[in-house]
Tab-separated table of C-alpha atoms in Angstrom:
chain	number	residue	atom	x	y	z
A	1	UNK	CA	53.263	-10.054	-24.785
A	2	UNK	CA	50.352	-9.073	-22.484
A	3	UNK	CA	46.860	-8.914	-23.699
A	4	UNK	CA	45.193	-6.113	-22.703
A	5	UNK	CA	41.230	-7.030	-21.267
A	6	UNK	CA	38.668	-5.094	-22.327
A	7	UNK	CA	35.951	-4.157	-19.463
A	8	UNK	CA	33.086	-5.934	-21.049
A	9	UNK	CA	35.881	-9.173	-20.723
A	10	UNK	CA	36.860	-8.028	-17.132
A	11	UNK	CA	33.064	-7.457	-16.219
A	12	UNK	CA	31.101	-9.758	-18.224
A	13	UNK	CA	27.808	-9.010	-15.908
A	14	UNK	CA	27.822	-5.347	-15.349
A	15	UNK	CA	24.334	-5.576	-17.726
A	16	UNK	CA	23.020	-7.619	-14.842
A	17	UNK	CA	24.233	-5.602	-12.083
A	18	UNK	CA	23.592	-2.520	-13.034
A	19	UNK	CA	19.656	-2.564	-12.285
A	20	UNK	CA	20.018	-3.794	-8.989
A	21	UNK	CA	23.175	-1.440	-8.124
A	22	UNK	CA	20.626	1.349	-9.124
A	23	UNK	CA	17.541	-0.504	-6.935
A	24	UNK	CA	20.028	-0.546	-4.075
A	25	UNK	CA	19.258	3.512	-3.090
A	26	UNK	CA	15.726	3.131	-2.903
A	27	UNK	CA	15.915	-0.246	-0.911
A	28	UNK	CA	18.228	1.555	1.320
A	29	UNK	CA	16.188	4.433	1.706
A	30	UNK	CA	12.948	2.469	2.698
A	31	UNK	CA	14.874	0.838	5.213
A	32	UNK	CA	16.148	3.835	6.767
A	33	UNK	CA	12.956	5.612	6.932
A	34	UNK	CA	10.957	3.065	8.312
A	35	UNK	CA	13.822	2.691	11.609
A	36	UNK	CA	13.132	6.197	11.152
A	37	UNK	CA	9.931	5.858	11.634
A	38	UNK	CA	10.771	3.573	14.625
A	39	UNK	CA	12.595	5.971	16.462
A	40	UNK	CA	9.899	8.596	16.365
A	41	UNK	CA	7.332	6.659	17.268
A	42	UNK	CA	9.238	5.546	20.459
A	43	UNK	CA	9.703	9.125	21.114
A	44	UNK	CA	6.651	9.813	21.147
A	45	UNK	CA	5.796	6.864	23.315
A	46	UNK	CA	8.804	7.720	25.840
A	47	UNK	CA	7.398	11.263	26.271
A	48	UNK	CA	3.750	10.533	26.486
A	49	UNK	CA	3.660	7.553	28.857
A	50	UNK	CA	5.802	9.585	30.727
A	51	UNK	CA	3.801	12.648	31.064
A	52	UNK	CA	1.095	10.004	31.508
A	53	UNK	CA	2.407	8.133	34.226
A	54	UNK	CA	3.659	11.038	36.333
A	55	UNK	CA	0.345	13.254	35.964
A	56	UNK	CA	-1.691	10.326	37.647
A	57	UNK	CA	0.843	9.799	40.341
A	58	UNK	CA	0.881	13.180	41.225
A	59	UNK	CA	-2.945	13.483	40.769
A	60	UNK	CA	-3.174	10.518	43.099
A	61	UNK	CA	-1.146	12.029	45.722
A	62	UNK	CA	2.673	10.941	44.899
A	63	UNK	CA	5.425	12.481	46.250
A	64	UNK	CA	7.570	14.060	43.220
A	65	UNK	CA	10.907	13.833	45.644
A	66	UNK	CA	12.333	10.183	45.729
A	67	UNK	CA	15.531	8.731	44.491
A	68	UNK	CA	13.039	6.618	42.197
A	69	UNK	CA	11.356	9.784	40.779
A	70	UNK	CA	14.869	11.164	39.554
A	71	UNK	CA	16.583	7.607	38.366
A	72	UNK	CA	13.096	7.390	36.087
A	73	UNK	CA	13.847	11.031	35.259
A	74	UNK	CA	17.179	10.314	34.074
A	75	UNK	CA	16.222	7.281	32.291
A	76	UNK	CA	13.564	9.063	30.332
A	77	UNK	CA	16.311	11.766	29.506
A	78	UNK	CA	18.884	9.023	28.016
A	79	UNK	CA	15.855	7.276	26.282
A	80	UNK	CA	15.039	10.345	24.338
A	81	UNK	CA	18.675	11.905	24.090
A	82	UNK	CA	19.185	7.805	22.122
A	83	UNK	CA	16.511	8.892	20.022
A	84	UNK	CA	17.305	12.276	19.271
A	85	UNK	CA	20.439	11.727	17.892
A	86	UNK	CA	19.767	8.653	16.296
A	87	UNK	CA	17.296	10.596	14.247
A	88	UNK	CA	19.860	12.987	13.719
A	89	UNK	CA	23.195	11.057	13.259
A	90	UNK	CA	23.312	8.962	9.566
A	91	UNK	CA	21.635	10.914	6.920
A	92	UNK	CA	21.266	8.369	3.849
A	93	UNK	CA	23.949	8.828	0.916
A	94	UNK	CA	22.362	8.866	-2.374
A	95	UNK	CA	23.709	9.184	-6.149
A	96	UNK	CA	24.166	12.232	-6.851
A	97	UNK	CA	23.405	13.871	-9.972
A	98	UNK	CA	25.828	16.466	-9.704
A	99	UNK	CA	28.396	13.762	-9.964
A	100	UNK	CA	27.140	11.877	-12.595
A	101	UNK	CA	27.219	15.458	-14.623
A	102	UNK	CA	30.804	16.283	-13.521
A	103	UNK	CA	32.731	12.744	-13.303
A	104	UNK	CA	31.052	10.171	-15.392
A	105	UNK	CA	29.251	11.578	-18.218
A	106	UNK	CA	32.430	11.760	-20.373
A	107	UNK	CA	32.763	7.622	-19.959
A	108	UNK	CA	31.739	5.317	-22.323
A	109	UNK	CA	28.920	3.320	-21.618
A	110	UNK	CA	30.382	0.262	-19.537
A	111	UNK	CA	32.905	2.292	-17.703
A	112	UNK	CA	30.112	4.293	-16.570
A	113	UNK	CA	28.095	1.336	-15.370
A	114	UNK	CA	30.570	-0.011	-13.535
A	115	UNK	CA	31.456	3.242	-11.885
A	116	UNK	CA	27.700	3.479	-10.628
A	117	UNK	CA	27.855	0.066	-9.409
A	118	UNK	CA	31.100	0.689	-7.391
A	119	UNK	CA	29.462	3.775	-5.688
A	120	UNK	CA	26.779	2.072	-5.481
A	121	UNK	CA	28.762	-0.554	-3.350
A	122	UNK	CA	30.132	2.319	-1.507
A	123	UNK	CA	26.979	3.852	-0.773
A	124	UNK	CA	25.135	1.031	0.153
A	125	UNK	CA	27.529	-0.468	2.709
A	126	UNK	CA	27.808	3.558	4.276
A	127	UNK	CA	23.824	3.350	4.374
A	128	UNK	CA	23.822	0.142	6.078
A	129	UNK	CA	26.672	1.316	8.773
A	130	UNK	CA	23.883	4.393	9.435
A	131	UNK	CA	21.469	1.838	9.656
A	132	UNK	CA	22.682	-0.472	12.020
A	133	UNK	CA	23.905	2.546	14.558
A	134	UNK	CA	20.517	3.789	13.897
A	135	UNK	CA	18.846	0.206	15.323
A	136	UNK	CA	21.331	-0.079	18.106
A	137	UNK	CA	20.072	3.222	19.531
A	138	UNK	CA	16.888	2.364	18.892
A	139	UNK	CA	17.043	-0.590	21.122
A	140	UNK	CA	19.442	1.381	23.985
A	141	UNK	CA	16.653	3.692	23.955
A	142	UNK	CA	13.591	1.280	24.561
A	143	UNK	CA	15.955	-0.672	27.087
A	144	UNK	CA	16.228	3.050	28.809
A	145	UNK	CA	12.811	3.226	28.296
A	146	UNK	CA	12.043	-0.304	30.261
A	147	UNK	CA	14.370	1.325	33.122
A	148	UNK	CA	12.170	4.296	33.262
A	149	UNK	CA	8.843	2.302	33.248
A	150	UNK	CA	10.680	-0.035	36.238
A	151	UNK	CA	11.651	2.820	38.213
A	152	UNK	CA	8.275	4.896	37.783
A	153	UNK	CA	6.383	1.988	38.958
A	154	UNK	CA	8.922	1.506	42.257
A	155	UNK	CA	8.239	5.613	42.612
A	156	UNK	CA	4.722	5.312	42.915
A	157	UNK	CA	4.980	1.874	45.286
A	158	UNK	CA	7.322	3.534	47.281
A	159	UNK	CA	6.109	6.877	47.530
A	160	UNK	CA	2.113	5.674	48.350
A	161	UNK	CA	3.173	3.213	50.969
C-alpha cells in the first residue's frame, strides 16, 4: 500500500523559502538596472568622447578622409549598436499579479507557496540569462569602444604628420 505525502511532508521548508523566493524579483531587478545603468552611461561616454575627440582634430586641422577616420567610425557604430540593443534586448520578468488572480488563488496555502517559489526559480534564472547577455555586450561594447579610442588616436598621428 502506498502512502500518499502530503506537501508540507514533501516540502518541509517552503515557510523558509518562500521570503527569499519573493526577495528574489527585487534583487533581480536592482541588478538589472544598475548594468542598465552601465550601458547608458557608456553610451553616453562612446558618443561624447567621440564628438569630443573628432571636433578638436578637425579644429586642429585633421584630415576627416583616412582609413583610420572610418575604422574609428565603424567602431564607434558597433560600440553603440552593443549598447543599444543591450538596453533593449532582456526586459526583466516579474510576478505577475494577473496570474496570481487567475492560476493560484484557488490553492491552498502551501500549494500556493510552492508554486511562487517554482516561478520564482523560473523567473530568476530567465532574469539572470538577460543579465549576463546584458554584461557581455556591455563589455563587447567598451572593447569596441577601446578600438575606436586606438584608431582615433592613429587618425590624428597619421593625418597631422
Amino acid at each position: 500500500m502506498s502512502e500518499e505525502i502530503s506537501i508540507e511532508q514533501q516540502y518541509p521548508s517552503v515557510e523558509l523559502a518562500y521570503p527569499i523566493a519573493v526577495a528574489s524579483y527585487e534583487s533581480t531587478t536592482r541588478r538589472l538596472d544598475a548594468i542598465d545603468g552601465r550601458l547608458q552611461a557608456t553610451l553616453t561616454m562612446v558618443s561624447t568622447v567621440t564628438a569630443a575627440f573628432v571636433t578638436v582634430a578637425l579644429t586642429y586641422g585633421t584630415k576627416i578622409w583616412s582609413i583610420w577616420f572610418l575604422f574609428a567610425m565603424t567602431a564607434a557604430a558597433v560600440s553603440i549598436a552593443l549598447g543599444l540593443f543591450a538596453r533593449d534586448a532582456g526586459k526583466v520578468i516579474l510576478l505577475s499579479p494577473a496570474a496570481l488572480r487567475d492560476a493560484w488563488l484557488h490553492n491552498p496555502r502551501m500549494v500556493f507557496m510552492v508554486d511562487l517559489i517554482h516561478d520564482a526559480a523560473d523567473n530568476f534564472n530567465a532574469n539572470i540569462d538577460r543579465l549576463e547577455s546584458k554584461w557581455r555586450r556591455l563589455v563587447q561594447m567598451t572593447i569596441a569602444f577601446t578600438f575606436e579610442l586606438f584608431f582615433l588616436v592613429v587618425w590624428t598621428a597619421v593625418a597631422r604628420s
